[in-house]
GROMACS .gro file of C-alpha atoms in nm:
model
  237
    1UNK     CA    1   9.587   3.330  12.088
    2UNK     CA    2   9.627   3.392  12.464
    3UNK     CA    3   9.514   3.726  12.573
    4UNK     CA    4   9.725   3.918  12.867
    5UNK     CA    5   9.595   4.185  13.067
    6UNK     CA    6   9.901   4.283  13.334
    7UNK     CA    7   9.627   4.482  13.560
    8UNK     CA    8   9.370   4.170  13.629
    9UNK     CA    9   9.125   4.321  13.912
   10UNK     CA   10   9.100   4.019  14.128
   11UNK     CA   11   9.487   3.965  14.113
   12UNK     CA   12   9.705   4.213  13.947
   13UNK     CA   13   9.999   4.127  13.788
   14UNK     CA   14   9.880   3.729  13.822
   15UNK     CA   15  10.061   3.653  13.473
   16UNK     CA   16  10.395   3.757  13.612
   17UNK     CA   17  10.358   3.565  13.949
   18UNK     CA   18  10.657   3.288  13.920
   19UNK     CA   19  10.535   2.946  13.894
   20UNK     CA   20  10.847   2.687  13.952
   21UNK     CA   21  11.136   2.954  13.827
   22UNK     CA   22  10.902   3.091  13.529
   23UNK     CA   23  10.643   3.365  13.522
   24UNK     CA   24  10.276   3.200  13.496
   25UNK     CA   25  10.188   3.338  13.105
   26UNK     CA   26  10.515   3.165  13.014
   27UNK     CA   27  10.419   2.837  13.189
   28UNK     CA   28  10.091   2.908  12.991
   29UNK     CA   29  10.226   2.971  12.628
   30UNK     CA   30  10.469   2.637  12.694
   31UNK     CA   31  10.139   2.437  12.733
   32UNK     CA   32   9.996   2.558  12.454
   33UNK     CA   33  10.275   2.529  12.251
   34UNK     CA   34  10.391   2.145  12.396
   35UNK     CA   35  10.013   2.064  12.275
   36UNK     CA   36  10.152   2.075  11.866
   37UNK     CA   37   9.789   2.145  11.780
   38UNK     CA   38   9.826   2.512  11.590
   39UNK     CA   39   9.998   2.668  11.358
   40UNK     CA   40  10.120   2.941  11.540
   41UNK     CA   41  10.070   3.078  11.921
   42UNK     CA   42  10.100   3.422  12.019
   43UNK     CA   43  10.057   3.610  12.346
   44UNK     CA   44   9.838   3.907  12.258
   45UNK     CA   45   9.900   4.173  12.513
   46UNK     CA   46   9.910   4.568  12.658
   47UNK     CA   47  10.207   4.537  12.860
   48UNK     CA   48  10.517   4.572  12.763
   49UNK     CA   49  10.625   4.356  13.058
   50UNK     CA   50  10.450   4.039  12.933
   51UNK     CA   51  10.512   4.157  12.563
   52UNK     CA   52  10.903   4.086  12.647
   53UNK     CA   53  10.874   3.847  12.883
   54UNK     CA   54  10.756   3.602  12.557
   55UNK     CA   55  10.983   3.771  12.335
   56UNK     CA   56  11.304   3.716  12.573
   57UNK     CA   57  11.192   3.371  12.563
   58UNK     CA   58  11.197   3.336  12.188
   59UNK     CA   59  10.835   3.313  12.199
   60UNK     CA   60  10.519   3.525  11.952
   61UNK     CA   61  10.379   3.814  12.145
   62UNK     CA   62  10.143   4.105  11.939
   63UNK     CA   63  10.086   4.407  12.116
   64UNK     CA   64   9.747   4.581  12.128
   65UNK     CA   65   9.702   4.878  12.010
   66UNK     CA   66   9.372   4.980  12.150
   67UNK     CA   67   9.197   4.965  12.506
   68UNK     CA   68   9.007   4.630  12.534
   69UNK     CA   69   8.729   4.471  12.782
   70UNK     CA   70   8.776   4.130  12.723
   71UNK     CA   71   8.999   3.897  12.540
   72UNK     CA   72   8.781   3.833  12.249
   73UNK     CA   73   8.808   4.197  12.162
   74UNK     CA   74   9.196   4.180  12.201
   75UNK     CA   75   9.169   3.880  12.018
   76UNK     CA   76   8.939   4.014  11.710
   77UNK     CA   77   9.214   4.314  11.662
   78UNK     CA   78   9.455   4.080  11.633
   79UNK     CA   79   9.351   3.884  11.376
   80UNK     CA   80   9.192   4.088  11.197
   81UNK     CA   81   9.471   4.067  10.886
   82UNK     CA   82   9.526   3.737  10.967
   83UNK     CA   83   9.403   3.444  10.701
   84UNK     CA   84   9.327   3.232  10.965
   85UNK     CA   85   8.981   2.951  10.986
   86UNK     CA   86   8.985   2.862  11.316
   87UNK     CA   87   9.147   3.093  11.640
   88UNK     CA   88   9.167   2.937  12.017
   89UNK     CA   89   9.158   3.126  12.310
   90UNK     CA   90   9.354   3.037  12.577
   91UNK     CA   91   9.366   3.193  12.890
   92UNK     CA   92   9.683   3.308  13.014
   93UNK     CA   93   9.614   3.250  13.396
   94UNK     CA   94   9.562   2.870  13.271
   95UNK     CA   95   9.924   2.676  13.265
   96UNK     CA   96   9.772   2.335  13.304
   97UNK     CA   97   9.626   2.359  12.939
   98UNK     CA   98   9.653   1.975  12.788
   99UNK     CA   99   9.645   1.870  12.473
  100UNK     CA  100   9.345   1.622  12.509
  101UNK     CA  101   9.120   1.929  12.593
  102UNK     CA  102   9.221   2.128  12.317
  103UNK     CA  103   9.196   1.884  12.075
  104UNK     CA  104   8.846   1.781  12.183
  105UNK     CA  105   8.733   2.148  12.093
  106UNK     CA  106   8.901   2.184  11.764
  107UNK     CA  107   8.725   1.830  11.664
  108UNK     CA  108   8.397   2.014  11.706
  109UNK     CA  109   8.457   2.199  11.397
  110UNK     CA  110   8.559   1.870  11.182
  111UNK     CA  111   8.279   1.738  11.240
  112UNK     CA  112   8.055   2.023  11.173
  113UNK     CA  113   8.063   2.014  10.732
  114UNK     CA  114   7.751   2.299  10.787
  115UNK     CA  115   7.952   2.512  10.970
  116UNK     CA  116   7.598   2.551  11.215
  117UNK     CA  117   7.831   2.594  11.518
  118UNK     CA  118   7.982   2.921  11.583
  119UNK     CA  119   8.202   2.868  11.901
  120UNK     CA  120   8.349   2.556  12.085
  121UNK     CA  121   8.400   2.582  12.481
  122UNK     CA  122   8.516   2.366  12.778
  123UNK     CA  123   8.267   2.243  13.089
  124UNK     CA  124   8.375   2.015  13.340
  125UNK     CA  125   8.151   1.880  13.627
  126UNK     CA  126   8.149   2.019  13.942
  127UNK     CA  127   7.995   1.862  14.260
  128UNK     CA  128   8.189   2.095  14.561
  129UNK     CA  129   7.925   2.277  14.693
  130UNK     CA  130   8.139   2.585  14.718
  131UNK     CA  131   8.270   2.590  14.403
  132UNK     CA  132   7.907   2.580  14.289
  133UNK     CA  133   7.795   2.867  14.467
  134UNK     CA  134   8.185   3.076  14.399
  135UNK     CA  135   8.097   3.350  14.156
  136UNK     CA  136   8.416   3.317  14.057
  137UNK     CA  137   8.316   2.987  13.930
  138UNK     CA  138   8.129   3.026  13.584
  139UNK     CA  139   7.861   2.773  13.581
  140UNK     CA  140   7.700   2.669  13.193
  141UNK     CA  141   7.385   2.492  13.123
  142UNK     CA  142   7.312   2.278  12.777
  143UNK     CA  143   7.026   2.132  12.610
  144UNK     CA  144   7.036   1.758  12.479
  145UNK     CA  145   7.282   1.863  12.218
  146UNK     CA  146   7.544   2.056  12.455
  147UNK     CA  147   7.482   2.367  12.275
  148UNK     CA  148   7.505   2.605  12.556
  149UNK     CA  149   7.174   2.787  12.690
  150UNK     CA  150   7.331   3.048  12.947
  151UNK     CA  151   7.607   3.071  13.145
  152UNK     CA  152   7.592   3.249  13.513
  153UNK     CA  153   7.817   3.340  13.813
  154UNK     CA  154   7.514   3.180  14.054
  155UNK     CA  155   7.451   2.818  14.066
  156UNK     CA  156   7.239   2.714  13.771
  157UNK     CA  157   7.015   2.524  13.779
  158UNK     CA  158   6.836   2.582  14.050
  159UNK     CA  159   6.732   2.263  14.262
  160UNK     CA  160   6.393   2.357  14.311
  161UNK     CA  161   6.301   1.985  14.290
  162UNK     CA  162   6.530   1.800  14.556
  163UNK     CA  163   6.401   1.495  14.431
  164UNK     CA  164   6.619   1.543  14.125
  165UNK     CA  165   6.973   1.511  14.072
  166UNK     CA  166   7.110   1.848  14.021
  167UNK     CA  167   7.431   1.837  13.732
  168UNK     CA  168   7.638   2.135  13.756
  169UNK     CA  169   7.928   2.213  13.492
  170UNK     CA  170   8.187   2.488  13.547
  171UNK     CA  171   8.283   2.697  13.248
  172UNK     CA  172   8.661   2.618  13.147
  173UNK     CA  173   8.728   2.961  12.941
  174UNK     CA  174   8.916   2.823  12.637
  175UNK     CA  175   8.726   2.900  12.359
  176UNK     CA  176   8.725   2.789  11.951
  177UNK     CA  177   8.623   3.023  11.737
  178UNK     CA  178   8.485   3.065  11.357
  179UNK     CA  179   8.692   3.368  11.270
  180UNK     CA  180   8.352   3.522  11.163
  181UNK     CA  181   8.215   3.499  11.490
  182UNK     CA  182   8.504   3.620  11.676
  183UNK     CA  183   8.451   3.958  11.417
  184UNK     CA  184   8.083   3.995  11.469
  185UNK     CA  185   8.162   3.955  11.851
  186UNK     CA  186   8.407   4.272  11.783
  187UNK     CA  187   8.129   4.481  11.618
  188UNK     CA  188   7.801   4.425  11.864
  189UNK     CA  189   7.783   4.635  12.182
  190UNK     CA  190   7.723   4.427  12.507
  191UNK     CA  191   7.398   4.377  12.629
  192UNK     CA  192   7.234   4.398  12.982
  193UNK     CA  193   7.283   4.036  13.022
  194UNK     CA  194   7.657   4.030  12.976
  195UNK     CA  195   7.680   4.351  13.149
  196UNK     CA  196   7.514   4.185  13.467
  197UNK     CA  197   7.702   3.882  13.462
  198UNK     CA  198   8.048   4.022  13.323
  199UNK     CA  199   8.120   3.748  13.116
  200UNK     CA  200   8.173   3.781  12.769
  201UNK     CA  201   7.991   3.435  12.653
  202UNK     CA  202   7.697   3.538  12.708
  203UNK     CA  203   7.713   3.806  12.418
  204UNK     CA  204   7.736   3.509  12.181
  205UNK     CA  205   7.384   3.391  12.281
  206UNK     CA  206   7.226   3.718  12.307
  207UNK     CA  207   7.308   3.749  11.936
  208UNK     CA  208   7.212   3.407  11.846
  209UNK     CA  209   7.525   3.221  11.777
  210UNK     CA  210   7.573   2.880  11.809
  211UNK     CA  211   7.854   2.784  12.119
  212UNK     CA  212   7.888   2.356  12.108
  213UNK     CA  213   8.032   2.231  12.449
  214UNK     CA  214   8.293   1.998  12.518
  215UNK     CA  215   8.296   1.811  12.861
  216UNK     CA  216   8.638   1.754  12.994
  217UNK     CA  217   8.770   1.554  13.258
  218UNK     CA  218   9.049   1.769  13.309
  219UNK     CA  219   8.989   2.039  13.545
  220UNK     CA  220   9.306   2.203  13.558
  221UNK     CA  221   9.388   2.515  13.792
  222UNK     CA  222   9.292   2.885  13.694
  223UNK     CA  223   9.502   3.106  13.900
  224UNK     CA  224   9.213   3.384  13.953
  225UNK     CA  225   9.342   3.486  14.369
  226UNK     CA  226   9.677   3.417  14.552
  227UNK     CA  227   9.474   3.130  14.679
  228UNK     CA  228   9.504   2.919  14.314
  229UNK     CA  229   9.861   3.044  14.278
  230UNK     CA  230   9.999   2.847  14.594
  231UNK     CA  231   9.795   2.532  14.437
  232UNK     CA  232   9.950   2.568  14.113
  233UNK     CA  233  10.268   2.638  14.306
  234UNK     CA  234  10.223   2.307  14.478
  235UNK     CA  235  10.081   2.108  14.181
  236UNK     CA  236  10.354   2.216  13.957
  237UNK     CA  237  10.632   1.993  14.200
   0.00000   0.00000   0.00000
């Protein structure tokens, strides 16, 4: 599932920004399609702009049929008939998804015969200072099993002992859910810790659930500001 939001504060209309000749969310449901890992992808949207974009293109595109704050509420109402196990989210600002990434979260779940883990995610390290300190930059912290503790906007942790190498991972928001979890997550009201940070992880952990990280290599671009697009834009030749 890729959620699409056409109005995206930091960048609006990001998903329709061309990207070598197509329009980014395109470039985005390609990847996720050239991975061969799902049964089905579908753009999950509220504009009718992206909604035919995908379907022009022969593509799977579900529109939404209420207001949503995040895409694991857009997400949730879309599946909510569906007899699914497993859902992915992938970001629709992310064109660079690979299939090695992808795969690495969905292997979480094979090996997990308990079914203790509620949500896979992404983390790759970071050691560029100002990426570290970018709010735009989700940073995630683990403990010795890589189930996630908290994730933040500021740098975490905080090198209050220089004498210690400080290990920073950035948040890569491509998520594997339980289809349970993904429900519950549709139910719960936020709480002030997600409300502070505006990021919808964290509403997992405040209700207890279990999110297992994955560290990738692959960093990828996320085309958040005009900035990223001209590095896609670049990358992409």
């Amino acid at each position: 599932m890729i959620p699409a939001r056409y109005a995206a504060s930091r960048f609006p209309a990001k998903l329709m920004q061309d990207l070598s000749g197509k329009p980014v969310i395109l470039r985005t449901y390609e990847a996720a399609l050239k991975t061969m890992l799902f049964d089905e992808v579908f753009v999950v949207t509220d504009s009718d702009v992206i909604y035919n974009t995908i379907i022009s293109a022969g593509g799977q595109a579900l529109m939404s049929q209420k207001e949503h704050d995040c895409g694991s509420d857009r997400i949730a109402e879309a599946v909510t008939d569906m007899h699914v196990d497993i859902i992915v989210n992938v970001q629709g600002d992310e064109p660079f998804t690979d299939r090695e990434s992808l795969a690495g979260v969905l292997e979480v779940f094979k090996q997990d015969p308990d079914k203790e883990i509620d949500l896979a995610s992404l983390m790759v390290r970071i050691t560029d200072e100002e990426e570290i300190s970018n709010p735009n930059t989700v940073k995630v912290i683990v403990d010795n099993r890589n189930f996630a503790l908290y994730f933040s906007r500021s740098p975490i942790p905080y090198p209050r002992n220089k004498d210690i190498e400080s290990i920073y991972y950035k948040h890569k928001g491509i998520y594997a859910f339980r289809k349970r979890a993904l429900m519950d997550f549709q139910r719960l009201p936020m709480l002030p810790l997600e409300a502070i940070e505006k990021i919808e992880a964290i509403r997992y952990l405040e209700y207890g659930k279990k999110i297992k990280m994955v560290e990738t290599t692959v960093s990828g671009i996320e085309i958040d500001t005009p900035e990223d697009l001209k590095r896609a834009q670049q990358a992409w030749k």
